[in-house]
mmCIF file of C-alpha atoms in Angstrom:
data_model
loop_
_atom_site.group_PDB
_atom_site.id
_atom_site.type_symbol
_atom_site.label_atom_id
_atom_site.label_comp_id
_atom_site.label_asym_id
_atom_site.label_seq_id
_atom_site.Cartn_x
_atom_site.Cartn_y
_atom_site.Cartn_z
ATOM 1 C CA UNK A 21 -18.449 -4.323 -19.397
ATOM 2 C CA UNK A 22 -19.836 -2.388 -16.444
ATOM 3 C CA UNK A 23 -18.085 -1.106 -13.338
ATOM 4 C CA UNK A 24 -19.690 -3.911 -11.357
ATOM 5 C CA UNK A 25 -18.609 -6.632 -13.770
ATOM 6 C CA UNK A 26 -15.030 -5.389 -13.867
ATOM 7 C CA UNK A 27 -14.958 -5.087 -10.097
ATOM 8 C CA UNK A 28 -16.334 -8.638 -9.792
ATOM 9 C CA UNK A 29 -13.516 -10.008 -11.981
ATOM 10 C CA UNK A 30 -10.898 -8.125 -9.918
ATOM 11 C CA UNK A 31 -12.418 -9.288 -6.636
ATOM 12 C CA UNK A 32 -12.539 -12.935 -7.740
ATOM 13 C CA UNK A 33 -8.889 -12.799 -8.934
ATOM 14 C CA UNK A 34 -7.764 -11.399 -5.556
ATOM 15 C CA UNK A 35 -9.655 -13.917 -3.459
ATOM 16 C CA UNK A 36 -8.493 -16.839 -5.635
ATOM 17 C CA UNK A 37 -4.884 -15.590 -5.738
ATOM 18 C CA UNK A 38 -4.668 -15.725 -9.495
ATOM 19 C CA UNK A 39 -3.795 -13.488 -12.466
ATOM 20 C CA UNK A 40 -6.427 -12.709 -15.076
ATOM 21 C CA UNK A 41 -5.666 -13.893 -18.604
ATOM 22 C CA UNK A 42 -7.249 -10.811 -20.200
ATOM 23 C CA UNK A 43 -8.442 -7.398 -19.185
ATOM 24 C CA UNK A 44 -12.050 -7.560 -17.896
ATOM 25 C CA UNK A 45 -13.143 -4.550 -19.904
ATOM 26 C CA UNK A 46 -12.016 -1.114 -21.054
ATOM 27 C CA UNK A 47 -9.484 0.738 -18.909
ATOM 28 C CA UNK A 48 -11.014 3.283 -16.500
ATOM 29 C CA UNK A 49 -11.104 6.698 -18.107
ATOM 30 C CA UNK A 50 -10.160 8.554 -14.917
ATOM 31 C CA UNK A 51 -8.701 8.076 -11.461
ATOM 32 C CA UNK A 52 -12.148 8.714 -9.964
ATOM 33 C CA UNK A 53 -13.656 5.825 -11.968
ATOM 34 C CA UNK A 54 -10.677 3.582 -11.192
ATOM 35 C CA UNK A 55 -11.006 4.245 -7.457
ATOM 36 C CA UNK A 56 -14.724 3.536 -7.623
ATOM 37 C CA UNK A 57 -13.927 0.163 -9.253
ATOM 38 C CA UNK A 58 -11.405 -0.492 -6.483
ATOM 39 C CA UNK A 59 -13.949 0.209 -3.733
ATOM 40 C CA UNK A 60 -16.627 -1.902 -5.483
ATOM 41 C CA UNK A 61 -14.164 -4.809 -5.739
ATOM 42 C CA UNK A 62 -13.222 -4.440 -2.090
ATOM 43 C CA UNK A 63 -16.834 -4.902 -1.041
ATOM 44 C CA UNK A 64 -17.235 -7.910 -3.311
ATOM 45 C CA UNK A 65 -14.273 -9.773 -1.762
ATOM 46 C CA UNK A 66 -16.082 -10.104 1.539
ATOM 47 C CA UNK A 67 -12.731 -9.512 3.199
ATOM 48 C CA UNK A 68 -12.071 -7.307 6.221
ATOM 49 C CA UNK A 69 -10.330 -4.055 5.404
ATOM 50 C CA UNK A 70 -7.823 -3.043 8.100
ATOM 51 C CA UNK A 71 -6.450 0.075 6.479
ATOM 52 C CA UNK A 72 -4.807 1.584 3.422
ATOM 53 C CA UNK A 73 -1.614 1.521 1.362
ATOM 54 C CA UNK A 74 -0.464 4.564 -0.548
ATOM 55 C CA UNK A 75 1.087 3.801 -3.924
ATOM 56 C CA UNK A 76 3.469 5.899 -5.974
ATOM 57 C CA UNK A 77 4.619 8.254 -3.222
ATOM 58 C CA UNK A 78 8.188 8.098 -4.574
ATOM 59 C CA UNK A 79 9.435 9.520 -7.832
ATOM 60 C CA UNK A 80 10.960 6.097 -8.601
ATOM 61 C CA UNK A 81 7.536 4.427 -8.306
ATOM 62 C CA UNK A 82 5.808 7.206 -10.267
ATOM 63 C CA UNK A 83 8.311 6.906 -13.107
ATOM 64 C CA UNK A 84 7.961 3.106 -13.087
ATOM 65 C CA UNK A 85 4.198 3.168 -13.233
ATOM 66 C CA UNK A 86 3.973 6.302 -15.393
ATOM 67 C CA UNK A 87 1.880 7.906 -12.694
ATOM 68 C CA UNK A 88 1.538 11.616 -12.012
ATOM 69 C CA UNK A 89 0.873 11.238 -8.256
ATOM 70 C CA UNK A 90 -0.019 8.880 -5.413
ATOM 71 C CA UNK A 91 -3.102 6.707 -5.083
ATOM 72 C CA UNK A 92 -4.677 4.585 -2.325
ATOM 73 C CA UNK A 93 -5.424 0.877 -2.014
ATOM 74 C CA UNK A 94 -7.024 -1.306 0.659
ATOM 75 C CA UNK A 95 -5.179 -3.518 3.102
ATOM 76 C CA UNK A 96 -6.949 -6.642 4.256
ATOM 77 C CA UNK A 97 -6.826 -8.820 7.408
ATOM 78 C CA UNK A 98 -6.870 -11.907 5.208
ATOM 79 C CA UNK A 99 -3.502 -10.913 3.686
ATOM 80 C CA UNK A 100 -1.783 -9.428 6.761
ATOM 81 C CA UNK A 101 0.917 -11.609 8.301
ATOM 82 C CA UNK A 102 2.870 -11.612 11.532
ATOM 83 C CA UNK A 103 6.208 -9.817 11.824
ATOM 84 C CA UNK A 104 8.935 -12.392 11.439
ATOM 85 C CA UNK A 105 6.539 -14.964 9.974
ATOM 86 C CA UNK A 106 5.968 -16.531 6.597
ATOM 87 C CA UNK A 107 4.072 -14.857 3.722
ATOM 88 C CA UNK A 108 2.655 -17.167 1.034
ATOM 89 C CA UNK A 109 3.091 -16.011 -2.544
ATOM 90 C CA UNK A 110 1.409 -17.355 -5.667
ATOM 91 C CA UNK A 111 3.278 -18.646 -8.667
ATOM 92 C CA UNK A 112 1.836 -15.882 -10.837
ATOM 93 C CA UNK A 113 2.713 -13.061 -8.452
ATOM 94 C CA UNK A 114 5.142 -10.286 -9.347
ATOM 95 C CA UNK A 115 6.815 -10.916 -5.940
ATOM 96 C CA UNK A 116 7.875 -7.325 -5.362
ATOM 97 C CA UNK A 117 8.469 -6.267 -1.746
ATOM 98 C CA UNK A 118 8.372 -2.597 -0.746
ATOM 99 C CA UNK A 119 9.975 -1.552 2.610
ATOM 100 C CA UNK A 120 7.836 1.268 3.997
ATOM 101 C CA UNK A 121 6.854 3.288 7.098
ATOM 102 C CA UNK A 122 3.332 2.853 8.433
ATOM 103 C CA UNK A 123 0.991 4.421 11.006
ATOM 104 C CA UNK A 124 -1.846 3.076 13.134
ATOM 105 C CA UNK A 125 -4.633 5.553 13.867
ATOM 106 C CA UNK A 126 -5.810 6.214 17.446
ATOM 107 C CA UNK A 127 -9.080 7.832 16.448
ATOM 108 C CA UNK A 128 -11.327 8.744 13.544
ATOM 109 C CA UNK A 129 -10.295 11.753 11.487
ATOM 110 C CA UNK A 130 -13.667 13.116 10.287
ATOM 111 C CA UNK A 131 -14.098 15.316 7.307
ATOM 112 C CA UNK A 132 -13.527 18.999 7.926
ATOM 113 C CA UNK A 133 -14.412 22.236 6.203
ATOM 114 C CA UNK A 134 -10.723 22.801 5.479
ATOM 115 C CA UNK A 135 -7.949 20.374 4.661
ATOM 116 C CA UNK A 136 -6.273 18.531 7.502
ATOM 117 C CA UNK A 137 -2.790 19.711 8.442
ATOM 118 C CA UNK A 138 0.110 17.341 9.054
ATOM 119 C CA UNK A 139 -0.133 18.140 12.749
ATOM 120 C CA UNK A 140 -3.868 17.338 12.790
ATOM 121 C CA UNK A 141 -3.287 13.972 11.165
ATOM 122 C CA UNK A 142 -0.321 13.006 13.354
ATOM 123 C CA UNK A 143 -2.362 14.029 16.387
ATOM 124 C CA UNK A 144 -4.870 11.331 15.462
ATOM 125 C CA UNK A 145 -2.223 8.630 15.055
ATOM 126 C CA UNK A 146 -1.471 6.078 17.777
ATOM 127 C CA UNK A 147 1.891 4.685 16.608
ATOM 128 C CA UNK A 148 4.443 4.493 13.794
ATOM 129 C CA UNK A 149 5.976 1.267 12.449
ATOM 130 C CA UNK A 150 8.204 -0.229 9.814
ATOM 131 C CA UNK A 151 6.283 -2.351 7.295
ATOM 132 C CA UNK A 152 6.705 -4.593 4.272
ATOM 133 C CA UNK A 153 4.170 -4.533 1.459
ATOM 134 C CA UNK A 154 4.113 -7.320 -1.093
ATOM 135 C CA UNK A 155 2.962 -5.871 -4.429
ATOM 136 C CA UNK A 156 1.241 -7.901 -7.107
ATOM 137 C CA UNK A 157 -0.898 -7.231 -10.199
ATOM 138 C CA UNK A 158 -3.866 -9.403 -10.952
ATOM 139 C CA UNK A 159 -4.120 -8.049 -14.508
ATOM 140 C CA UNK A 160 -2.123 -8.897 -17.653
ATOM 141 C CA UNK A 161 1.158 -7.081 -18.275
ATOM 142 C CA UNK A 162 3.459 -5.328 -15.836
ATOM 143 C CA UNK A 163 3.051 -2.507 -13.356
ATOM 144 C CA UNK A 164 3.930 0.052 -16.029
ATOM 145 C CA UNK A 165 1.080 -1.196 -18.266
ATOM 146 C CA UNK A 166 -1.728 1.286 -17.525
ATOM 147 C CA UNK A 167 -1.850 2.999 -14.132
ATOM 148 C CA UNK A 168 -5.625 3.404 -14.139
ATOM 149 C CA UNK A 169 -5.765 -0.388 -14.012
ATOM 150 C CA UNK A 170 -3.296 -0.436 -11.107
ATOM 151 C CA UNK A 171 -5.627 1.823 -9.169
ATOM 152 C CA UNK A 172 -8.695 -0.300 -10.012
ATOM 153 C CA UNK A 173 -6.703 -3.359 -8.947
ATOM 154 C CA UNK A 174 -6.559 -2.176 -5.327
ATOM 155 C CA UNK A 175 -3.299 -0.312 -5.803
ATOM 156 C CA UNK A 176 -1.719 -3.665 -6.648
ATOM 157 C CA UNK A 177 -1.294 -4.611 -3.003
ATOM 158 C CA UNK A 178 -1.056 -8.308 -2.174
ATOM 159 C CA UNK A 179 0.239 -8.946 1.354
ATOM 160 C CA UNK A 180 1.298 -6.857 4.323
ATOM 161 C CA UNK A 181 3.550 -7.215 7.391
ATOM 162 C CA UNK A 182 3.510 -4.633 10.194
ATOM 163 C CA UNK A 183 6.476 -4.097 12.535
ATOM 164 C CA UNK A 184 6.282 -3.241 16.241
ATOM 165 C CA UNK A 185 4.650 0.074 17.299
ATOM 166 C CA UNK A 186 6.713 3.097 18.263
ATOM 167 C CA UNK A 187 5.816 6.518 19.601
ATOM 168 C CA UNK A 188 4.588 8.932 16.967
ATOM 169 C CA UNK A 189 7.335 11.400 15.989
ATOM 170 C CA UNK A 190 6.631 15.095 15.425
ATOM 171 C CA UNK A 191 5.970 16.546 12.004
ATOM 172 C CA UNK A 192 9.117 16.858 9.942
ATOM 173 C CA UNK A 193 10.982 14.114 11.797
ATOM 174 C CA UNK A 194 10.161 11.431 9.200
ATOM 175 C CA UNK A 195 11.955 12.760 6.130
ATOM 176 C CA UNK A 196 15.471 12.002 7.461
ATOM 177 C CA UNK A 197 14.688 8.468 8.704
ATOM 178 C CA UNK A 198 17.110 5.978 7.136
ATOM 179 C CA UNK A 199 16.127 2.417 6.286
ATOM 180 C CA UNK A 200 18.466 -0.469 5.476
ATOM 181 C CA UNK A 201 17.140 -3.649 3.913
ATOM 182 C CA UNK A 202 18.779 -7.118 3.880
ATOM 183 C CA UNK A 203 17.818 -10.092 1.769
ATOM 184 C CA UNK A 204 18.889 -13.455 3.157
ATOM 185 C CA UNK A 205 21.301 -11.735 5.506
ATOM 186 C CA UNK A 206 23.012 -9.654 2.794
ATOM 187 C CA UNK A 207 22.629 -5.882 2.165
ATOM 188 C CA UNK A 208 20.068 -5.292 -0.513
ATOM 189 C CA UNK A 209 19.018 -1.632 -0.595
ATOM 190 C CA UNK A 210 18.686 1.539 1.495
ATOM 191 C CA UNK A 211 16.423 4.576 1.519
ATOM 192 C CA UNK A 212 15.326 7.732 3.290
ATOM 193 C CA UNK A 213 11.889 8.739 4.496
ATOM 194 C CA UNK A 214 11.825 11.848 2.291
ATOM 195 C CA UNK A 215 11.375 9.553 -0.709
ATOM 196 C CA UNK A 216 7.741 9.007 0.301
ATOM 197 C CA UNK A 217 6.143 12.226 -0.948
ATOM 198 C CA UNK A 218 8.576 14.344 1.076
ATOM 199 C CA UNK A 219 8.056 12.288 4.232
ATOM 200 C CA UNK A 220 5.663 9.578 5.491
ATOM 201 C CA UNK A 221 3.849 12.157 7.637
ATOM 202 C CA UNK A 222 3.152 14.150 4.448
ATOM 203 C CA UNK A 223 1.964 11.045 2.621
ATOM 204 C CA UNK A 224 -0.379 10.155 5.530
ATOM 205 C CA UNK A 225 -1.823 13.673 5.376
ATOM 206 C CA UNK A 226 -2.308 13.363 1.647
ATOM 207 C CA UNK A 227 -4.364 10.190 2.184
ATOM 208 C CA UNK A 228 -6.513 11.799 4.895
ATOM 209 C CA UNK A 229 -7.383 14.651 2.569
ATOM 210 C CA UNK A 230 -7.863 12.451 -0.477
ATOM 211 C CA UNK A 231 -10.363 10.268 1.404
ATOM 212 C CA UNK A 232 -12.220 13.441 2.404
ATOM 213 C CA UNK A 233 -12.778 14.156 -1.279
ATOM 214 C CA UNK A 234 -14.323 10.710 -1.644
ATOM 215 C CA UNK A 235 -16.695 11.155 1.367
ATOM 216 C CA UNK A 236 -14.509 8.752 3.345
ATOM 217 C CA UNK A 237 -12.097 9.174 6.279
ATOM 218 C CA UNK A 238 -9.299 7.568 8.216
ATOM 219 C CA UNK A 239 -10.735 5.571 11.104
ATOM 220 C CA UNK A 240 -9.597 4.442 14.495
ATOM 221 C CA UNK A 241 -7.336 1.350 14.272
ATOM 222 C CA UNK A 242 -6.745 1.866 10.528
ATOM 223 C CA UNK A 243 -3.192 0.940 9.496
ATOM 224 C CA UNK A 244 -1.708 3.085 6.751
ATOM 225 C CA UNK A 245 1.510 2.204 4.929
ATOM 226 C CA UNK A 246 2.869 5.249 3.227
ATOM 227 C CA UNK A 247 4.867 3.993 0.214
ATOM 228 C CA UNK A 248 8.275 2.576 -0.639
ATOM 229 C CA UNK A 249 11.261 4.630 0.568
ATOM 230 C CA UNK A 250 14.021 2.246 -0.563
ATOM 231 C CA UNK A 251 14.835 0.501 -3.785
ATOM 232 C CA UNK A 252 12.453 -2.235 -4.892
ATOM 233 C CA UNK A 253 13.134 -5.765 -3.677
ATOM 234 C CA UNK A 254 12.144 -8.781 -5.798
ATOM 235 C CA UNK A 255 11.850 -12.068 -3.931
ATOM 236 C CA UNK A 256 11.744 -15.767 -4.725
ATOM 237 C CA UNK A 257 10.262 -18.494 -2.591
ATOM 238 C CA UNK A 258 12.405 -18.942 0.521
ATOM 239 C CA UNK A 259 13.845 -15.387 0.574
ATOM 240 C CA UNK A 260 13.854 -13.507 3.924
ATOM 241 C CA UNK A 261 13.641 -9.713 3.962
ATOM 242 C CA UNK A 262 14.608 -7.589 6.974
ATOM 243 C CA UNK A 263 14.058 -3.844 7.046
ATOM 244 C CA UNK A 264 15.629 -1.789 9.847
ATOM 245 C CA UNK A 265 15.621 1.801 11.085
ATOM 246 C CA UNK A 266 17.381 3.090 14.236
ATOM 247 C CA UNK A 267 14.269 4.885 15.436
ATOM 248 C CA UNK A 268 11.715 2.251 14.404
ATOM 249 C CA UNK A 269 13.372 -1.125 15.006
ATOM 250 C CA UNK A 270 13.002 -3.937 12.464
ATOM 251 C CA UNK A 271 10.369 -5.758 10.457
ATOM 252 C CA UNK A 272 10.904 -9.038 8.645
ATOM 253 C CA UNK A 273 9.199 -11.755 6.661
ATOM 254 C CA UNK A 274 10.040 -14.927 4.818
ATOM 255 C CA UNK A 275 8.262 -15.386 1.502
ATOM 256 C CA UNK A 276 7.113 -18.946 0.683
#
């Protein structure tokens, strides 16, 4: 199987909201090849990319996926839902919700001769938000079953909810942010910003510099969600998730 044929299978599974019965070929031999499959599949969906997710920014997620570091995945308009609204989930979905902290970019962050600093990246951001990412895997097995495939499969993102915008905080202010998460009105889990690669601002900077290595960049109006900072939350149809942070308000969704 070629990169294009594997990407086509992944794109069709995403658009159709289904899980593949078998792997569409051999596992990618490297993260570079896996990311190229991801980007090829993204183009084949015909969907509108609105930004990026960053997977495996926490040690918990890296241990679960047997990953050595973070990786990106696309976010799409077609699977972005209103704060406080309903998010449809397929019967075959993993149904894993990750409470996160996200940014919206104010301007492009072009490639530079040297790596971008945290201050450079935050200076290009317009706002910071709470967010909820619904994670799914369109391939056989679980999330721990081959991380190269998770990268090829768009970072396993499925659906996204963005909370209200707040003023960008200075570098270093994100690590101590505390999130509390309720499911159906009952406490479910908590977390701290430092869990996302040392802080969501650090994770955002990692993505900006990673994209530079791929001849890509963060763009104006891109939304970037920086990885789970709490425990993982599994949902069933009808569950409502609310994530809250004193500095960033709340974000919520009901999964149907």
